[in-house]
Short mmCIF file of C-alpha atoms in Angstrom, two decimals:
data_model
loop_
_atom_site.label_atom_id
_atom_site.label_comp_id
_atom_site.label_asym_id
_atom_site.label_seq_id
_atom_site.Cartn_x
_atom_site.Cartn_y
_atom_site.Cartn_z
CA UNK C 1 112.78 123.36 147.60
CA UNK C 2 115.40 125.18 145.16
CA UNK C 3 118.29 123.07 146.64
CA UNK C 4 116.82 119.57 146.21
CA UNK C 5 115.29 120.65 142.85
CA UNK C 6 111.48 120.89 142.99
CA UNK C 7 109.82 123.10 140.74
CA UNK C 8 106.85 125.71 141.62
CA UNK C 9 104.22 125.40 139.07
CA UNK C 10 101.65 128.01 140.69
CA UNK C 11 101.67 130.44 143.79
CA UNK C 12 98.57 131.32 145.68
CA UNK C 13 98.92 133.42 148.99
CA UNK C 14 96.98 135.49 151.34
CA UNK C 15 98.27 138.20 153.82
CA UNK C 16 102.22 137.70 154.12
CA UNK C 17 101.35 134.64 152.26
CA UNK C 18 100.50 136.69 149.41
CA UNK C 19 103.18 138.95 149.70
CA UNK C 20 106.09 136.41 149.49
CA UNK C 21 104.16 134.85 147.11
CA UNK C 22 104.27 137.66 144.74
CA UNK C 23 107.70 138.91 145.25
CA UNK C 24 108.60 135.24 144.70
CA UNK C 25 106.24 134.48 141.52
CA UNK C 26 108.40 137.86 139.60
CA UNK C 27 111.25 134.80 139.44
CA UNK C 28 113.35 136.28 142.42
CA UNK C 29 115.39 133.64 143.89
CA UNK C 30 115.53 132.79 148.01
CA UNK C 31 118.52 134.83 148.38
CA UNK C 32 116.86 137.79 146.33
CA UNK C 33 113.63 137.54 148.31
CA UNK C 34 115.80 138.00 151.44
CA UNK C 35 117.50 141.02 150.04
CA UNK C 36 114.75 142.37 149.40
CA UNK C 37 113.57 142.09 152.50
CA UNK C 38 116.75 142.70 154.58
CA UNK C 39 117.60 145.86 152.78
CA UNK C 40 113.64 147.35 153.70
CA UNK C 41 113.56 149.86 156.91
CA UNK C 42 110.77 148.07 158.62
CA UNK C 43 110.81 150.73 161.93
CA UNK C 44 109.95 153.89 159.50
CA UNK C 45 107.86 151.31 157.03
CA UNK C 46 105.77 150.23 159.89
CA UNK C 47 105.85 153.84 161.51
CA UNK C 48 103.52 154.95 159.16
CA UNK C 49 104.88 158.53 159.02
CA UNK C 50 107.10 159.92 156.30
CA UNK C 51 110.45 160.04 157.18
CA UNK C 52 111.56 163.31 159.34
CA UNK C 53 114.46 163.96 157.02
CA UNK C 54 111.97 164.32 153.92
CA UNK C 55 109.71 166.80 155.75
CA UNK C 56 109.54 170.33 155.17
CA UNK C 57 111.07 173.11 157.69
CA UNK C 58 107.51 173.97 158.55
CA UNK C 59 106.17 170.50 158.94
CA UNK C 60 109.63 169.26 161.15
CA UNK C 61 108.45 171.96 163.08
CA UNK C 62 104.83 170.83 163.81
CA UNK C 63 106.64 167.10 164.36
CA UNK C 64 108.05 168.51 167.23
CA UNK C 65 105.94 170.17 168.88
CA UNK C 66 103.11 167.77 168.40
CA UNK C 67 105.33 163.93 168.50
CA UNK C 68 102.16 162.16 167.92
CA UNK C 69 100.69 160.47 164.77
CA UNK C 70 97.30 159.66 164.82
CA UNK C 71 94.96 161.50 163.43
CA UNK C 72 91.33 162.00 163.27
CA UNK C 73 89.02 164.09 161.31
CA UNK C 74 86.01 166.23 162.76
CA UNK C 75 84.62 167.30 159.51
CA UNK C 76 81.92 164.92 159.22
CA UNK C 77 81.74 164.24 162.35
CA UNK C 78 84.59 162.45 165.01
CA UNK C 79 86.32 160.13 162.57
CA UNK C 80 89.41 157.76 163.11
CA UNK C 81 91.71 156.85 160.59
CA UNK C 82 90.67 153.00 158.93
CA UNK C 83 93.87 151.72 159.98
CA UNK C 84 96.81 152.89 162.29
CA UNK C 85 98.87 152.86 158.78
CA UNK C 86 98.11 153.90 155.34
CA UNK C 87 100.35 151.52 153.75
CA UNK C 88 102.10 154.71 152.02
CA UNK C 89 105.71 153.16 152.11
CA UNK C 90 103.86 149.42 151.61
CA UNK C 91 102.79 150.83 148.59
CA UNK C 92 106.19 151.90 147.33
CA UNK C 93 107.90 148.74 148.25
CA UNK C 94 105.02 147.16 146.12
CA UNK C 95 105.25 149.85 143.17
CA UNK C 96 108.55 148.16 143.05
CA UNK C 97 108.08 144.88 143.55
CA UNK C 98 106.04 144.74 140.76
CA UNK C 99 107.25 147.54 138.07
CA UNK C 100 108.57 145.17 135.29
CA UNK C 101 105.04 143.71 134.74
CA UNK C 102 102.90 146.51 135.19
CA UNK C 103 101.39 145.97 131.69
CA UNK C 104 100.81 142.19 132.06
CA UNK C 105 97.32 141.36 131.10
CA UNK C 106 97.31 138.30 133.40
CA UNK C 107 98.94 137.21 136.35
CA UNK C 108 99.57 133.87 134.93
CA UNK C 109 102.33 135.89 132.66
CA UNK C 110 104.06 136.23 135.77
CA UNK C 111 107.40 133.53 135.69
CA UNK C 112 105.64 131.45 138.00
CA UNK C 113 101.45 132.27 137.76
CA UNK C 114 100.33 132.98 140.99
CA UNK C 115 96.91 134.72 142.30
CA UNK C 116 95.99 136.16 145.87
CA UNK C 117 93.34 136.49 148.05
CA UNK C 118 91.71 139.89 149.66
CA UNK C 119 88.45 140.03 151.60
CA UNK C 120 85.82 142.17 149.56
CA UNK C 121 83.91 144.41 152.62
CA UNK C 122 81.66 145.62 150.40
CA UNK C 123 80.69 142.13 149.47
CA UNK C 124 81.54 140.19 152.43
CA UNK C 125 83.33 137.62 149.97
CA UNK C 126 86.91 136.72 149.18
CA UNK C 127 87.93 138.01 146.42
CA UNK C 128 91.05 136.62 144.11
CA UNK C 129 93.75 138.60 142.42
CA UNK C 130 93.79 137.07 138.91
CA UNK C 131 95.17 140.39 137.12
CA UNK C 132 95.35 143.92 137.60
CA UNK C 133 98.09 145.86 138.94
CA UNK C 134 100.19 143.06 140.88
CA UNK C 135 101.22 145.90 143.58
CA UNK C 136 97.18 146.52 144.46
CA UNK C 137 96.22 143.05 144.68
CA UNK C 138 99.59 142.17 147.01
CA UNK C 139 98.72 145.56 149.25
CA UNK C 140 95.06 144.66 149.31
CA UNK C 141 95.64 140.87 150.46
CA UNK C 142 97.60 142.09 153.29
CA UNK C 143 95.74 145.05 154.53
CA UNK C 144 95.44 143.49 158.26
CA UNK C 145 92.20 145.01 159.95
CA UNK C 146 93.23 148.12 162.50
CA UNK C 147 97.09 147.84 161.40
CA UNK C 148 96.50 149.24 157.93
CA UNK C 149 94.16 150.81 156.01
CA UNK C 150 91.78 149.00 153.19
CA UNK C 151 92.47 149.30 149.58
CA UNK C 152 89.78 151.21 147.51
CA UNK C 153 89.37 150.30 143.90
CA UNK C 154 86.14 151.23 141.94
CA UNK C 155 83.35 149.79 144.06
CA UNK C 156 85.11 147.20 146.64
CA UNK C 157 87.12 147.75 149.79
CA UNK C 158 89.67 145.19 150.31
CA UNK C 159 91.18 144.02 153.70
CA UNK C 160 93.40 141.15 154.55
CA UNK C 161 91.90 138.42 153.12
CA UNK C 162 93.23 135.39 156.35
CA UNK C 163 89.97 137.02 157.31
CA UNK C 164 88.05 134.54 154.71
CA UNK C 165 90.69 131.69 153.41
CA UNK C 166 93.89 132.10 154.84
CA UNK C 167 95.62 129.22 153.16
CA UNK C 168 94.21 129.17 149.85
CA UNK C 169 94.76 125.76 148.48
CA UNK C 170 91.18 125.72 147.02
CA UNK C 171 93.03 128.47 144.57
CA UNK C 172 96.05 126.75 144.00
CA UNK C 173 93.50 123.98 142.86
CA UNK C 174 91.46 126.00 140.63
CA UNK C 175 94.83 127.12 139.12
CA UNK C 176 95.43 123.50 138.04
CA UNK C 177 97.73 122.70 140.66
CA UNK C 178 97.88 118.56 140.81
CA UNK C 179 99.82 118.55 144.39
CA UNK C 180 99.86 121.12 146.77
CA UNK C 181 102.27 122.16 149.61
CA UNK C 182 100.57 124.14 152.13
CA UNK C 183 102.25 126.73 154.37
CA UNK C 184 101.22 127.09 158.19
CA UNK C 185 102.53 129.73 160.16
CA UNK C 186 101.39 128.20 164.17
CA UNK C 187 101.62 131.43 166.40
CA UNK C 188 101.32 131.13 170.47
CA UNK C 189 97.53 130.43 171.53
CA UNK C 190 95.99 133.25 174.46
CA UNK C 191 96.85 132.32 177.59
CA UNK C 192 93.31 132.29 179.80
CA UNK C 193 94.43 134.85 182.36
CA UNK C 194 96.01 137.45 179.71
CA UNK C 195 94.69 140.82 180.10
CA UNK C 196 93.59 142.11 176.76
CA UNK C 197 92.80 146.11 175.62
CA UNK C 198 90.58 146.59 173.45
CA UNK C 199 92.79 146.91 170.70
CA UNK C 200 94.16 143.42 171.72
CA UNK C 201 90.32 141.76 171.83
CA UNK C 202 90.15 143.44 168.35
CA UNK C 203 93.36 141.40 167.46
CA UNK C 204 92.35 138.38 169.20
CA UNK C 205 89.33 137.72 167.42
CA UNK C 206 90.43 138.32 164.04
CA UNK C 207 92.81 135.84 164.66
CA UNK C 208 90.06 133.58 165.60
CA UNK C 209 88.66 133.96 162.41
CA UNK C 210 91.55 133.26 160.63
CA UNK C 211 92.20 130.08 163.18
CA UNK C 212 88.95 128.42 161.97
CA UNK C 213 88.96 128.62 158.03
CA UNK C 214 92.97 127.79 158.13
CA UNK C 215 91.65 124.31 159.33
CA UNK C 216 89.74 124.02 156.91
CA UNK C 217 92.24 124.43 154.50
CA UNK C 218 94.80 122.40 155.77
CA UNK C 219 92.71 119.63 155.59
CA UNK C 220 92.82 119.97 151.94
CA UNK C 221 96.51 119.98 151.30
CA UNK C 222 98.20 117.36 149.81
CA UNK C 223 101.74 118.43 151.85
CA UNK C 224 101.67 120.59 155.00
CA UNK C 225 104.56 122.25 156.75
CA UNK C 226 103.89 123.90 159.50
CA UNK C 227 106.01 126.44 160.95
CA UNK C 228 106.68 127.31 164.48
CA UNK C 229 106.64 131.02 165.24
CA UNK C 230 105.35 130.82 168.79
CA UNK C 231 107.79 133.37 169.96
CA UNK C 232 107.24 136.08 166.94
CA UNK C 233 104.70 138.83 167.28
CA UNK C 234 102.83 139.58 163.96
CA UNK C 235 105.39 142.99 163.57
CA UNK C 236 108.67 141.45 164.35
CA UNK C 237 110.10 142.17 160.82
CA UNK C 238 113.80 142.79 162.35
CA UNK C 239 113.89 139.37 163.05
CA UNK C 240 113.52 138.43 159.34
CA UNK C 241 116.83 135.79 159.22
CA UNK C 242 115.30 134.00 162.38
CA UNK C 243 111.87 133.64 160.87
CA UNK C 244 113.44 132.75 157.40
CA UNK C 245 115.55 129.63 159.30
CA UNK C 246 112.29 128.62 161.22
CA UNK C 247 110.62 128.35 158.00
CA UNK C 248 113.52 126.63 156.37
CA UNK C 249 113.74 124.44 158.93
CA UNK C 250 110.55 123.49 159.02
CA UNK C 251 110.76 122.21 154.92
CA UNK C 252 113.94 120.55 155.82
CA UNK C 253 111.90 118.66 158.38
CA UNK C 254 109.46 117.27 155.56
CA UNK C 255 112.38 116.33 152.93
CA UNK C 256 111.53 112.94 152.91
CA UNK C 257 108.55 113.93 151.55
CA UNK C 258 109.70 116.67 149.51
CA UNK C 259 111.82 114.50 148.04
CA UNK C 260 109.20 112.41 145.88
CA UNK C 261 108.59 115.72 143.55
CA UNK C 262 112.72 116.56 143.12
CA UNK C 263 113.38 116.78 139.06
CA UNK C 264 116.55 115.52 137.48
CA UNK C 265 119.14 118.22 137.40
CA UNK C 266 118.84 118.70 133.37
CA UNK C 267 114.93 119.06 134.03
CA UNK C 268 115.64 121.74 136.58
CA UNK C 269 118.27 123.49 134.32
CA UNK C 270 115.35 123.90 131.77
CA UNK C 271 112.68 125.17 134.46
CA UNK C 272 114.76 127.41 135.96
CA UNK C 273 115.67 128.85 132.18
CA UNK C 274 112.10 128.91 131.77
CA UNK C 275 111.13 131.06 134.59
CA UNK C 276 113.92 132.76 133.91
CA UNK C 277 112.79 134.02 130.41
CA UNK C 278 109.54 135.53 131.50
CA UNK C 279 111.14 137.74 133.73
CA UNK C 280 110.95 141.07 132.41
CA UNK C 281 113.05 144.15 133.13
CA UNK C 282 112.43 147.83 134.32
CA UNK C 283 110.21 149.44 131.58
CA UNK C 284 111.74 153.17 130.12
CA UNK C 285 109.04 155.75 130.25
CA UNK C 286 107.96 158.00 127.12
CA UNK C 287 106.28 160.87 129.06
CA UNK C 288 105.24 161.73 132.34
CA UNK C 289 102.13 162.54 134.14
CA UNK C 290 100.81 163.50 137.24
CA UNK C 291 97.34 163.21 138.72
CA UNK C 292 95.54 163.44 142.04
CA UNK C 293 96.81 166.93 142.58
CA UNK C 294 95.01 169.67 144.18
CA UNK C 295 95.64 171.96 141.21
CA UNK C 296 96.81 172.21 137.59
CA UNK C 297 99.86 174.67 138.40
CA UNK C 298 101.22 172.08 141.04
CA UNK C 299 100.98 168.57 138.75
CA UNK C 300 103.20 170.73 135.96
CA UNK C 301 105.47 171.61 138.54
CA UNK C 302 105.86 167.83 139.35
CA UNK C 303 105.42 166.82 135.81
CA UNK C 304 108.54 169.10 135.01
CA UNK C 305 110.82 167.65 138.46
CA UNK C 306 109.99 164.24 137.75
CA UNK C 307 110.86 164.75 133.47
CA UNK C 308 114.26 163.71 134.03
CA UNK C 309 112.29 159.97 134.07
CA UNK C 310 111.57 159.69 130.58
CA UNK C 311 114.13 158.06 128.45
CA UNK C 312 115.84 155.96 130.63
CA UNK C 313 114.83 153.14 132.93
CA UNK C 314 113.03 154.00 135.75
CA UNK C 315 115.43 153.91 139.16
CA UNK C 316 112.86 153.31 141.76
CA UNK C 317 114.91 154.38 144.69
CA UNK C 318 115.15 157.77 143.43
CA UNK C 319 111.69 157.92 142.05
CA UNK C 320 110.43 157.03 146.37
CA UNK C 321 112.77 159.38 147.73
CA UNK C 322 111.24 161.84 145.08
CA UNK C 323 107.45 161.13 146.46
CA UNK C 324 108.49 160.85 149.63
CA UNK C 325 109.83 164.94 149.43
CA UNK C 326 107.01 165.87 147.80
CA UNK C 327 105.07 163.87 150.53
CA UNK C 328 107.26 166.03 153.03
CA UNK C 329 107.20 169.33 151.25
CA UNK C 330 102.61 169.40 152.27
CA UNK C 331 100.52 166.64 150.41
CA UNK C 332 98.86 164.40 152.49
CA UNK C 333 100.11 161.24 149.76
CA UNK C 334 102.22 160.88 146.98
CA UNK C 335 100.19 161.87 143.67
CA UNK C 336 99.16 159.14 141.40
CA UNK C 337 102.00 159.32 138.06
CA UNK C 338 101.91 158.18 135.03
CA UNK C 339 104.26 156.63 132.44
CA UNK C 340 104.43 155.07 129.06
CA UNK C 341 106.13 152.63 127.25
CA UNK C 342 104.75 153.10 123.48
CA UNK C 343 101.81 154.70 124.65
CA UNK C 344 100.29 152.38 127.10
CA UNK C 345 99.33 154.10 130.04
CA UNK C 346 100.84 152.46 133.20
CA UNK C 347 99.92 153.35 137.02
CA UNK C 348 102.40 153.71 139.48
#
């Protein structure tokens, strides 16, 4: 759409959908989308686990003498984790995704507006992301049932919301969008003599779900591509570049179509110096603190590691290999920290 010139006025996204989305409504381009996602280590992402080389002696110990990583508590009774992942190292890759406009007020201050869609279990509703912290909303939309665990925030529980509207054009209409290009990612149908665990009934049938209300969505796009990912599994993120060119193929396969909507290369110019402008940069922090601690003495001992943040912009590479060691050094998840930029408190 970028080569032949056809601008984006609105984004709206569920599940991966909403991810893209959102890394594409902060203005990246294609190629910084895909360096953004080439230059992510999917295998320890996906793991779940924090990383063996940020773990303390004690605790590379206990990783090797007990390899596994599920847990379960018996407190309260027998009790499973809510997902196989926590979305720890999701919520990293989010935290920086979406650091430059952690003080917007509304998602439509994004350079492209954009919204996203989570399933409320609390209310058995969709729910859209309008505002809020952009990195919640894009970790709640894809929190895929049994893979990784919901999103708490206040009262509601968030999971993946293909559960309820997979394609959201109705969104992308109440946005103001006039015509709208919807995205269909067709995976291989069950074959009626596969054998299926339980865990694969589970995913089977949520992808069911989501089978039925994408229909009804497509049915209300103006422009449908539909992609063929018959041969992908839901986890292949390695094969990024061969999913990216199965998706760009599939565009290139509509251009006729596409065409109609391509702007005049001065017209472009201006959108693209448009988006452009309402990108914003990496705030610089004024203070630091920490919360979610188990006591006093240990947040001041963060506070004081982390102060070499304030003052200059925040590198978010070093800040995650920071919570990751602290992560490795006992606590069960990175603390919640705080910065400001004149005095606005900002959650990261």
């Amino acid at each position: 759409m970028e080569e032949h010139r056809i601008p984006v006025s609105y984004v709206a996204g569920t599940s991966m959908g909403g991810l893209v989305g959102g890394i594409y409504a902060t203005g990246r381009s294609p190629a910084e989308v895909r360096e953004l996602i080439n230059g992510i280590d999917w295998d320890q992402v996906l793991s779940g686990t924090t990383p063996f080389s940020d773990l303390a002696f004690r605790r590379k110990q206990d990783a090797h003498e007990v390899p596994g990583s599920l847990e379960f508590g018996l407190r309260k009774g027998l009790q499973f984790p809510a997902g196989f992942n926590s979305g720890q190292e999701v919520d990293l890759i989010l935290d920086r995704v979406a650091l430059p406009y952690s003080q917007l007020t509304s998602f439509n201050d994004l350079p492209i507006p954009f919204a996203c869609v989570a399933t409320d279990l609390v209310s058995g509703k969709p729910h859209v992301f309008r505002d809020g912290p952009l990195s919640l909303a894009m970790r709640a939309t894809m929190s895929l049932p049994g893979i990784f665990s919901p999103v708490r925030s206040g009262d509601h529980l968030y999971a993946d919301g293909g559960l309820l509207n997979n394609i959201p054009i109705n969104v992308a209409k109440e946005m103001g969008a006039d015509v709208i290009l919807g995205i269909h990612l067709e995976t291989e149908p069950l074959s009626p003599t596969a054998t299926l665990p339980s865990y694969g009934v589970l995913g089977q049938s949520i992808s069911v779900m989501i089978a039925a209300n994408e229909l009804r969505s497509m049915e209300q796009a103006d422009i449908l591509v539909t992609v063929p990912l018959q041969k992908y599994t839901a986890l292949e993120y390695n094969k990024a570049d061969a999913i990216i060119k199965a998706g760009y193929d599939a565009a290139a396969a509509k251009a006729s179509v596409l065409a109609a909507f391509s702007v005049s290369q001065a017209e472009w110019e201006q959108y693209i110096a448009n988006r452009n402008a309402r990108r914003k940069s990496v705030p610089i922090p004024t203070f630091i603190q920490v919360t979610g601690t188990s006591s006093p003495d240990m947040e001041k001992g963060m506070e004081k590691q982390l102060s070499g943040l304030v003052g200059t912009p925040i590198d978010s590479k070093k800040l995650d290999q920071d919570m990751m060691s602290i992560v490795g050094r006992g606590a069960s998840q990175p603390p919640l920290i705080r910065w400001s930029r004149r005095m606005v408190n900002t959650d990261c």
